[in-house]
Amino acid sequence: MSSIITISALAKTYASGFRALKGINLDIRRGEIFALLGPNGAGKTTLINIICGLVNPSSGSVTVDGHDILRDYRAARALIGLVPQELATDMFETVWATVSFSRGINGRKANPAYIEKVLRQLSLWDKKDAKIMTLSGGMKRRVLIAKALAHEPRILFLDEPTAGVDVELRRGMWQVVREMREAGVTVILTTHYIEEAEEMADRIGVINGGEIIVVEEKAELMRKLGKKELMIRLGAPISEIPAVLANHPLSLADEGRALLYTYDARAERTGITTLLNTLRDAGLMVTDLETRQSSLEDIFVDLVRQST
Amino acid sequence: MNLTAVNAIYRFEMARWGRTLLQSIVAPVLSTSLYFIVFGAAIGSRVPEIDGVSYGAFIVPGLMMMLLLTESASNASFGIYLPRFTGTIYEILSAPISPFEIVLGYVGAAATKSIILGFIILVTASLFVPVRIAHPVWMLAFLVLTALSFSLLGFIIGVWADGFEKLQVIPMLIIMPLSFLGGTFYSINMLPPFWQNLALVNPMVYLISGFRWSFFEISDVSVGISLTMTLVFLLLCLTIVWWIFRTGYRLKP
Ligand SMILES: Nc1ncnc2c1ncn2[C@@H]1O[C@H](COP(=O)(O)OP(=O)(O)OP(=O)(O)O)[C@@H](O)[C@H]1O
Ligand SMILES: [Mg+2]
């Protein structure tokens, strides 16, 4: 699959001397939904803002569909729509005026039918003549999405699009993002809701301290790093793990009433059969078994902890 | 050249002005009328003609200039400061549009507004005193050049300001006093020699003098010098604006 955005050795040092990005290399594939995860201050917004032309890079390069973002900024930016992290709106304008302005400033001729389609898609049509200051926070965020889509971009950046948005609306936005992807738009989103990335993304990148620490297909990431846990409930509590079980990765759980076995679900041998045999030989009575797949959230927390 | 984008900014700015049209026009018309009543009719009747021009008519170009300078600067500074303040500037900076086009949109709109106001003042003035314009083309040229330069200055102020008070500081504390002292209400030839020489470092003197010449063919300094100074000022502002976009000063970290 071909890349639509290529980021090479991109670094940013702010005027304060703070190194927000330390040599980012990243390819975004055409048509994918890419989720960028990372704790507060990791550099997500800085990275997005450099690509969109809001922050000057210190070194390195970015190309968007082959166009360098500095030398060939017109061609690069014409392809991009941005929904910024901060809710910045023209309070006194109407929804219709502000969305039409977005189309114009991106150099596209007026197209009321298209704007109508976008507003309807985002359930904003009945608000088209309302002044933005009369809208709720969630509606304002949808107005920002409508503005970003007004010029029919091929790439959409969503910097925490669902922050402060209720569950129902969030699902509505996911739907819109999926529709974008079906229409061939590449979507790059940042989020602090891991379930959002888990739900939406094709690939996931984790950034921490200005460095990309992992980029992986979502499914692959979960398979590779996702550990499975087997909870073995015992008939009678034990105070310590019997010596015969010493070479199994086990820990006591639930005050000795259970054993927790961690294994790699992908491996040829999970070791479960041996373990159960050993348990029986040791005379421990097993009353119940349950397995649990570690979530993306667990993986994320582990990754960030390891890298700092 | 992304004319659609320039047009979008221009129209957006003009629409913003349109919403507050009444107050944008009423305030300057009212204050100018007051000047005419006080200086033109009341005091002016006791002031002798200056170089063959009645005092009431003499102050018309000065008042127009004063209004043009302050309105251009405050309009343009507000125009670019507002999106910086609300954060909506992200959209301008991430659009496929060059710095020149951004400036053209904002400065063009601000200059248009102040030129329209200038004409409204001219019409208002002609209700009070007979106004004749000897060189309409030069008058228009000075009007447009001045509106452009001071809108550029306003743009610079709007990028520099980090609070609403600062937007007012320069028009109120610098432009207004300097144009007052620069010959709005008198010919600098009426000053004692020392003050006359001092007045020549005031850039407004050249703008007002040239503008007044286009009306009455009387001037404090030669028209050539006035025109040169106006162009120098325009160039200076353009250079600063170029530098702002070059370095990203207060626009891009
Ligand atoms: N204009 C600036 N000047 C100096 N430092 C900055 C500036 N903007 C951001 N930073 C710093 O750069 C780092 C990365 O910020 P950035 O906004 O990219 O983080 P983020 O990953 O988007 O975080 P969040 O999840 O909180 O949005 C932070 O430490 C921040 O303080
Ligand atoms: Mg951020």
PDB file of N, CA and C in Angstrom, chain A residues 220-291:
ATOM      1  N   GLU A 220      -2.311  -6.561  14.740  1.00  0.00           N
ATOM      2  CA  GLU A 220      -0.970  -7.104  14.962  1.00  0.00           C
ATOM      3  C   GLU A 220      -0.425  -6.664  16.319  1.00  0.00           C
ATOM      4  N   LEU A 221      -0.661  -5.370  16.604  1.00  0.00           N
ATOM      5  CA  LEU A 221      -0.183  -4.823  17.876  1.00  0.00           C
ATOM      6  C   LEU A 221      -0.795  -5.584  19.041  1.00  0.00           C
ATOM      7  N   MET A 222      -2.084  -5.835  18.896  1.00  0.00           N
ATOM      8  CA  MET A 222      -2.762  -6.499  20.001  1.00  0.00           C
ATOM      9  C   MET A 222      -2.325  -7.943  20.111  1.00  0.00           C
ATOM     10  N   ARG A 223      -2.042  -8.533  18.936  1.00  0.00           N
ATOM     11  CA  ARG A 223      -1.621  -9.933  18.967  1.00  0.00           C
ATOM     12  C   ARG A 223      -0.200 -10.039  19.520  1.00  0.00           C
ATOM     13  N   LYS A 224       0.648  -9.110  19.045  1.00  0.00           N
ATOM     14  CA  LYS A 224       2.061  -9.184  19.398  1.00  0.00           C
ATOM     15  C   LYS A 224       2.289  -8.847  20.861  1.00  0.00           C
ATOM     16  N   LEU A 225       1.677  -7.789  21.264  1.00  0.00           N
ATOM     17  CA  LEU A 225       1.956  -7.321  22.611  1.00  0.00           C
ATOM     18  C   LEU A 225       0.876  -7.722  23.597  1.00  0.00           C
ATOM     19  N   GLY A 226      -0.260  -8.129  23.037  1.00  0.00           N
ATOM     20  CA  GLY A 226      -1.360  -8.481  23.921  1.00  0.00           C
ATOM     21  C   GLY A 226      -1.099  -9.831  24.569  1.00  0.00           C
ATOM     22  N   LYS A 227      -1.050  -9.834  25.861  1.00  0.00           N
ATOM     23  CA  LYS A 227      -0.860 -11.099  26.559  1.00  0.00           C
ATOM     24  C   LYS A 227      -2.219 -11.611  26.974  1.00  0.00           C
ATOM     25  N   LYS A 228      -2.289 -12.904  27.060  1.00  0.00           N
ATOM     26  CA  LYS A 228      -3.528 -13.473  27.582  1.00  0.00           C
ATOM     27  C   LYS A 228      -3.290 -13.918  29.006  1.00  0.00           C
ATOM     28  N   GLU A 229      -4.317 -13.826  29.762  1.00  0.00           N
ATOM     29  CA  GLU A 229      -4.220 -14.262  31.150  1.00  0.00           C
ATOM     30  C   GLU A 229      -5.239 -15.356  31.423  1.00  0.00           C
ATOM     31  N   LEU A 230      -4.783 -16.313  32.164  1.00  0.00           N
ATOM     32  CA  LEU A 230      -5.683 -17.408  32.555  1.00  0.00           C
ATOM     33  C   LEU A 230      -5.841 -17.368  34.069  1.00  0.00           C
ATOM     34  N   MET A 231      -7.061 -17.213  34.498  1.00  0.00           N
ATOM     35  CA  MET A 231      -7.331 -17.181  35.940  1.00  0.00           C
ATOM     36  C   MET A 231      -7.804 -18.572  36.355  1.00  0.00           C
ATOM     37  N   ILE A 232      -7.038 -19.156  37.266  1.00  0.00           N
ATOM     38  CA  ILE A 232      -7.364 -20.523  37.702  1.00  0.00           C
ATOM     39  C   ILE A 232      -7.894 -20.451  39.133  1.00  0.00           C
ATOM     40  N   ARG A 233      -9.173 -20.696  39.269  1.00  0.00           N
ATOM     41  CA  ARG A 233      -9.791 -20.648  40.602  1.00  0.00           C
ATOM     42  C   ARG A 233      -9.551 -21.979  41.328  1.00  0.00           C
ATOM     43  N   LEU A 234      -9.175 -21.866  42.581  1.00  0.00           N
ATOM     44  CA  LEU A 234      -8.821 -23.074  43.332  1.00  0.00           C
ATOM     45  C   LEU A 234      -9.913 -23.423  44.328  1.00  0.00           C
ATOM     46  N   GLY A 235     -10.023 -24.740  44.612  1.00  0.00           N
ATOM     47  CA  GLY A 235     -11.020 -25.189  45.565  1.00  0.00           C
ATOM     48  C   GLY A 235     -10.732 -24.684  46.958  1.00  0.00           C
ATOM     49  N   ALA A 236      -9.433 -24.663  47.321  1.00  0.00           N
ATOM     50  CA  ALA A 236      -9.063 -24.186  48.645  1.00  0.00           C
ATOM     51  C   ALA A 236      -7.932 -23.171  48.511  1.00  0.00           C
ATOM     52  N   PRO A 237      -7.963 -22.110  49.290  1.00  0.00           N
ATOM     53  CA  PRO A 237      -6.905 -21.093  49.168  1.00  0.00           C
ATOM     54  C   PRO A 237      -5.536 -21.642  49.552  1.00  0.00           C
ATOM     55  N   ILE A 238      -4.502 -21.089  48.918  1.00  0.00           N
ATOM     56  CA  ILE A 238      -3.137 -21.475  49.276  1.00  0.00           C
ATOM     57  C   ILE A 238      -2.372 -20.216  49.652  1.00  0.00           C
ATOM     58  N   SER A 239      -1.312 -20.369  50.454  1.00  0.00           N
ATOM     59  CA  SER A 239      -0.603 -19.175  50.914  1.00  0.00           C
ATOM     60  C   SER A 239       0.611 -18.881  50.042  1.00  0.00           C
ATOM     61  N   GLU A 240       1.162 -19.929  49.421  1.00  0.00           N
ATOM     62  CA  GLU A 240       2.243 -19.667  48.477  1.00  0.00           C
ATOM     63  C   GLU A 240       2.206 -20.666  47.330  1.00  0.00           C
ATOM     64  N   ILE A 241       2.878 -20.314  46.257  1.00  0.00           N
ATOM     65  CA  ILE A 241       2.855 -21.172  45.081  1.00  0.00           C
ATOM     66  C   ILE A 241       3.729 -22.394  45.351  1.00  0.00           C
ATOM     67  N   PRO A 242       3.150 -23.596  45.185  1.00  0.00           N
ATOM     68  CA  PRO A 242       3.927 -24.815  45.458  1.00  0.00           C
ATOM     69  C   PRO A 242       5.196 -24.886  44.605  1.00  0.00           C
ATOM     70  N   ALA A 243       6.246 -25.470  45.160  1.00  0.00           N
ATOM     71  CA  ALA A 243       7.551 -25.517  44.494  1.00  0.00           C
ATOM     72  C   ALA A 243       7.484 -26.184  43.123  1.00  0.00           C
ATOM     73  N   VAL A 244       6.604 -27.184  42.973  1.00  0.00           N
ATOM     74  CA  VAL A 244       6.518 -27.880  41.677  1.00  0.00           C
ATOM     75  C   VAL A 244       6.081 -26.954  40.544  1.00  0.00           C
ATOM     76  N   LEU A 245       5.451 -25.831  40.910  1.00  0.00           N
ATOM     77  CA  LEU A 245       4.956 -24.902  39.878  1.00  0.00           C
ATOM     78  C   LEU A 245       5.924 -23.751  39.626  1.00  0.00           C
ATOM     79  N   ALA A 246       7.084 -23.832  40.290  1.00  0.00           N
ATOM     80  CA  ALA A 246       8.012 -22.690  40.272  1.00  0.00           C
ATOM     81  C   ALA A 246       8.387 -22.232  38.871  1.00  0.00           C
ATOM     82  N   ASN A 247       8.514 -23.189  37.919  1.00  0.00           N
ATOM     83  CA  ASN A 247       8.947 -22.739  36.590  1.00  0.00           C
ATOM     84  C   ASN A 247       7.799 -22.357  35.649  1.00  0.00           C
ATOM     85  N   HIS A 248       6.621 -22.111  36.189  1.00  0.00           N
ATOM     86  CA  HIS A 248       5.527 -21.549  35.389  1.00  0.00           C
ATOM     87  C   HIS A 248       5.331 -20.082  35.799  1.00  0.00           C
ATOM     88  N   PRO A 249       5.040 -19.202  34.841  1.00  0.00           N
ATOM     89  CA  PRO A 249       4.822 -17.789  35.180  1.00  0.00           C
ATOM     90  C   PRO A 249       3.467 -17.594  35.879  1.00  0.00           C
ATOM     91  N   LEU A 250       3.491 -17.791  37.148  1.00  0.00           N
ATOM     92  CA  LEU A 250       2.251 -17.761  37.925  1.00  0.00           C
ATOM     93  C   LEU A 250       2.321 -16.724  39.022  1.00  0.00           C
ATOM     94  N   SER A 251       1.186 -16.192  39.361  1.00  0.00           N
ATOM     95  CA  SER A 251       1.151 -15.348  40.558  1.00  0.00           C
ATOM     96  C   SER A 251      -0.133 -15.641  41.310  1.00  0.00           C
ATOM     97  N   LEU A 252      -0.105 -15.354  42.596  1.00  0.00           N
ATOM     98  CA  LEU A 252      -1.289 -15.595  43.422  1.00  0.00           C
ATOM     99  C   LEU A 252      -2.269 -14.455  43.216  1.00  0.00           C
ATOM    100  N   ALA A 253      -3.551 -14.786  43.192  1.00  0.00           N
ATOM    101  CA  ALA A 253      -4.551 -13.741  43.050  1.00  0.00           C
ATOM    102  C   ALA A 253      -5.705 -14.018  43.992  1.00  0.00           C
ATOM    103  N   ASP A 254      -6.488 -13.017  44.218  1.00  0.00           N
ATOM    104  CA  ASP A 254      -7.696 -13.147  45.023  1.00  0.00           C
ATOM    105  C   ASP A 254      -7.395 -13.797  46.376  1.00  0.00           C
ATOM    106  N   GLU A 255      -6.379 -13.296  47.051  1.00  0.00           N
ATOM    107  CA  GLU A 255      -5.973 -13.757  48.382  1.00  0.00           C
ATOM    108  C   GLU A 255      -5.750 -15.263  48.450  1.00  0.00           C
ATOM    109  N   GLY A 256      -5.093 -15.763  47.422  1.00  0.00           N
ATOM    110  CA  GLY A 256      -4.730 -17.175  47.440  1.00  0.00           C
ATOM    111  C   GLY A 256      -5.816 -18.100  46.942  1.00  0.00           C
ATOM    112  N   ARG A 257      -6.953 -17.542  46.580  1.00  0.00           N
ATOM    113  CA  ARG A 257      -8.029 -18.412  46.085  1.00  0.00           C
ATOM    114  C   ARG A 257      -7.895 -18.680  44.586  1.00  0.00           C
ATOM    115  N   ALA A 258      -6.924 -18.012  43.967  1.00  0.00           N
ATOM    116  CA  ALA A 258      -6.759 -18.203  42.524  1.00  0.00           C
ATOM    117  C   ALA A 258      -5.308 -18.039  42.110  1.00  0.00           C
ATOM    118  N   LEU A 259      -4.970 -18.636  40.959  1.00  0.00           N
ATOM    119  CA  LEU A 259      -3.641 -18.457  40.367  1.00  0.00           C
ATOM    120  C   LEU A 259      -3.818 -17.742  39.036  1.00  0.00           C
ATOM    121  N   LEU A 260      -2.899 -16.823  38.763  1.00  0.00           N
ATOM    122  CA  LEU A 260      -2.990 -16.079  37.503  1.00  0.00           C
ATOM    123  C   LEU A 260      -1.830 -16.494  36.617  1.00  0.00           C
ATOM    124  N   TYR A 261      -2.170 -17.003  35.456  1.00  0.00           N
ATOM    125  CA  TYR A 261      -1.148 -17.495  34.524  1.00  0.00           C
ATOM    126  C   TYR A 261      -1.122 -16.588  33.294  1.00  0.00           C
ATOM    127  N   THR A 262       0.032 -16.010  33.003  1.00  0.00           N
ATOM    128  CA  THR A 262       0.155 -15.120  31.861  1.00  0.00           C
ATOM    129  C   THR A 262       0.875 -15.838  30.731  1.00  0.00           C
ATOM    130  N   TYR A 263       0.321 -15.792  29.524  1.00  0.00           N
ATOM    131  CA  TYR A 263       0.949 -16.507  28.410  1.00  0.00           C
ATOM    132  C   TYR A 263       0.763 -15.739  27.112  1.00  0.00           C
ATOM    133  N   ASP A 264       1.548 -16.146  26.152  1.00  0.00           N
ATOM    134  CA  ASP A 264       1.493 -15.525  24.845  1.00  0.00           C
ATOM    135  C   ASP A 264       0.522 -16.324  23.983  1.00  0.00           C
ATOM    136  N   ALA A 265      -0.584 -15.707  23.648  1.00  0.00           N
ATOM    137  CA  ALA A 265      -1.648 -16.433  22.958  1.00  0.00           C
ATOM    138  C   ALA A 265      -1.228 -16.899  21.566  1.00  0.00           C
ATOM    139  N   ARG A 266      -0.193 -16.225  21.004  1.00  0.00           N
ATOM    140  CA  ARG A 266       0.222 -16.527  19.648  1.00  0.00           C
ATOM    141  C   ARG A 266       1.146 -17.746  19.571  1.00  0.00           C
ATOM    142  N   ALA A 267       1.750 -18.030  20.726  1.00  0.00           N
ATOM    143  CA  ALA A 267       2.812 -19.040  20.728  1.00  0.00           C
ATOM    144  C   ALA A 267       2.285 -20.411  20.341  1.00  0.00           C
ATOM    145  N   GLU A 268       3.188 -21.249  19.795  1.00  0.00           N
ATOM    146  CA  GLU A 268       2.845 -22.612  19.429  1.00  0.00           C
ATOM    147  C   GLU A 268       2.316 -23.351  20.669  1.00  0.00           C
ATOM    148  N   ARG A 269       3.116 -23.217  21.719  1.00  0.00           N
ATOM    149  CA  ARG A 269       2.740 -23.892  22.959  1.00  0.00           C
ATOM    150  C   ARG A 269       2.432 -22.841  24.005  1.00  0.00           C
ATOM    151  N   THR A 270       1.247 -22.925  24.520  1.00  0.00           N
ATOM    152  CA  THR A 270       0.879 -21.957  25.540  1.00  0.00           C
ATOM    153  C   THR A 270       1.283 -22.451  26.919  1.00  0.00           C
ATOM    154  N   GLY A 271       1.558 -23.720  27.003  1.00  0.00           N
ATOM    155  CA  GLY A 271       1.965 -24.282  28.295  1.00  0.00           C
ATOM    156  C   GLY A 271       0.797 -24.615  29.192  1.00  0.00           C
ATOM    157  N   ILE A 272      -0.405 -24.465  28.661  1.00  0.00           N
ATOM    158  CA  ILE A 272      -1.573 -24.650  29.525  1.00  0.00           C
ATOM    159  C   ILE A 272      -1.779 -26.123  29.919  1.00  0.00           C
ATOM    160  N   THR A 273      -1.591 -26.987  28.933  1.00  0.00           N
ATOM    161  CA  THR A 273      -1.794 -28.417  29.219  1.00  0.00           C
ATOM    162  C   THR A 273      -0.849 -28.881  30.319  1.00  0.00           C
ATOM    163  N   THR A 274       0.428 -28.544  30.163  1.00  0.00           N
ATOM    164  CA  THR A 274       1.433 -28.931  31.155  1.00  0.00           C
ATOM    165  C   THR A 274       1.048 -28.385  32.522  1.00  0.00           C
ATOM    166  N   LEU A 275       0.653 -27.131  32.504  1.00  0.00           N
ATOM    167  CA  LEU A 275       0.319 -26.478  33.765  1.00  0.00           C
ATOM    168  C   LEU A 275      -0.824 -27.217  34.459  1.00  0.00           C
ATOM    169  N   LEU A 276      -1.856 -27.510  33.691  1.00  0.00           N
ATOM    170  CA  LEU A 276      -3.013 -28.165  34.299  1.00  0.00           C
ATOM    171  C   LEU A 276      -2.645 -29.561  34.822  1.00  0.00           C
ATOM    172  N   ASN A 277      -1.779 -30.247  34.045  1.00  0.00           N
ATOM    173  CA  ASN A 277      -1.316 -31.553  34.513  1.00  0.00           C
ATOM    174  C   ASN A 277      -0.564 -31.435  35.823  1.00  0.00           C
ATOM    175  N   THR A 278       0.327 -30.443  35.876  1.00  0.00           N
ATOM    176  CA  THR A 278       1.131 -30.255  37.080  1.00  0.00           C
ATOM    177  C   THR A 278       0.237 -29.922  38.268  1.00  0.00           C
ATOM    178  N   LEU A 279      -0.768 -29.112  38.020  1.00  0.00           N
ATOM    179  CA  LEU A 279      -1.691 -28.739  39.083  1.00  0.00           C
ATOM    180  C   LEU A 279      -2.372 -29.988  39.664  1.00  0.00           C
ATOM    181  N   ARG A 280      -2.811 -30.827  38.718  1.00  0.00           N
ATOM    182  CA  ARG A 280      -3.493 -32.041  39.174  1.00  0.00           C
ATOM    183  C   ARG A 280      -2.537 -32.891  39.996  1.00  0.00           C
ATOM    184  N   ASP A 281      -1.281 -33.051  39.472  1.00  0.00           N
ATOM    185  CA  ASP A 281      -0.285 -33.846  40.184  1.00  0.00           C
ATOM    186  C   ASP A 281       0.009 -33.273  41.554  1.00  0.00           C
ATOM    187  N   ALA A 282      -0.045 -31.944  41.666  1.00  0.00           N
ATOM    188  CA  ALA A 282       0.258 -31.315  42.948  1.00  0.00           C
ATOM    189  C   ALA A 282      -0.935 -31.414  43.894  1.00  0.00           C
ATOM    190  N   GLY A 283      -2.031 -31.956  43.389  1.00  0.00           N
ATOM    191  CA  GLY A 283      -3.203 -32.165  44.228  1.00  0.00           C
ATOM    192  C   GLY A 283      -4.022 -30.917  44.470  1.00  0.00           C
ATOM    193  N   LEU A 284      -3.863 -29.932  43.612  1.00  0.00           N
ATOM    194  CA  LEU A 284      -4.675 -28.715  43.772  1.00  0.00           C
ATOM    195  C   LEU A 284      -5.983 -28.883  43.023  1.00  0.00           C
ATOM    196  N   MET A 285      -7.084 -28.526  43.650  1.00  0.00           N
ATOM    197  CA  MET A 285      -8.352 -28.680  42.979  1.00  0.00           C
ATOM    198  C   MET A 285      -8.730 -27.393  42.244  1.00  0.00           C
ATOM    199  N   VAL A 286      -9.010 -27.558  40.955  1.00  0.00           N
ATOM    200  CA  VAL A 286      -9.388 -26.402  40.144  1.00  0.00           C
ATOM    201  C   VAL A 286     -10.898 -26.355  40.026  1.00  0.00           C
ATOM    202  N   THR A 287     -11.509 -25.204  40.388  1.00  0.00           N
ATOM    203  CA  THR A 287     -12.974 -25.110  40.304  1.00  0.00           C
ATOM    204  C   THR A 287     -13.447 -24.354  39.059  1.00  0.00           C
ATOM    205  N   ASP A 288     -12.613 -23.475  38.569  1.00  0.00           N
ATOM    206  CA  ASP A 288     -13.065 -22.687  37.408  1.00  0.00           C
ATOM    207  C   ASP A 288     -11.861 -22.124  36.650  1.00  0.00           C
ATOM    208  N   LEU A 289     -12.063 -21.880  35.386  1.00  0.00           N
ATOM    209  CA  LEU A 289     -11.016 -21.266  34.553  1.00  0.00           C
ATOM    210  C   LEU A 289     -11.616 -20.088  33.790  1.00  0.00           C
ATOM    211  N   GLU A 290     -10.898 -18.986  33.725  1.00  0.00           N
ATOM    212  CA  GLU A 290     -11.348 -17.906  32.817  1.00  0.00           C
ATOM    213  C   GLU A 290     -10.139 -17.263  32.165  1.00  0.00           C
ATOM    214  N   THR A 291     -10.316 -16.876  30.910  1.00  0.00           N
ATOM    215  CA  THR A 291      -9.196 -16.212  30.223  1.00  0.00           C
ATOM    216  C   THR A 291      -9.586 -14.777  29.902  1.00  0.00           C
TER     217      THR A 291
END
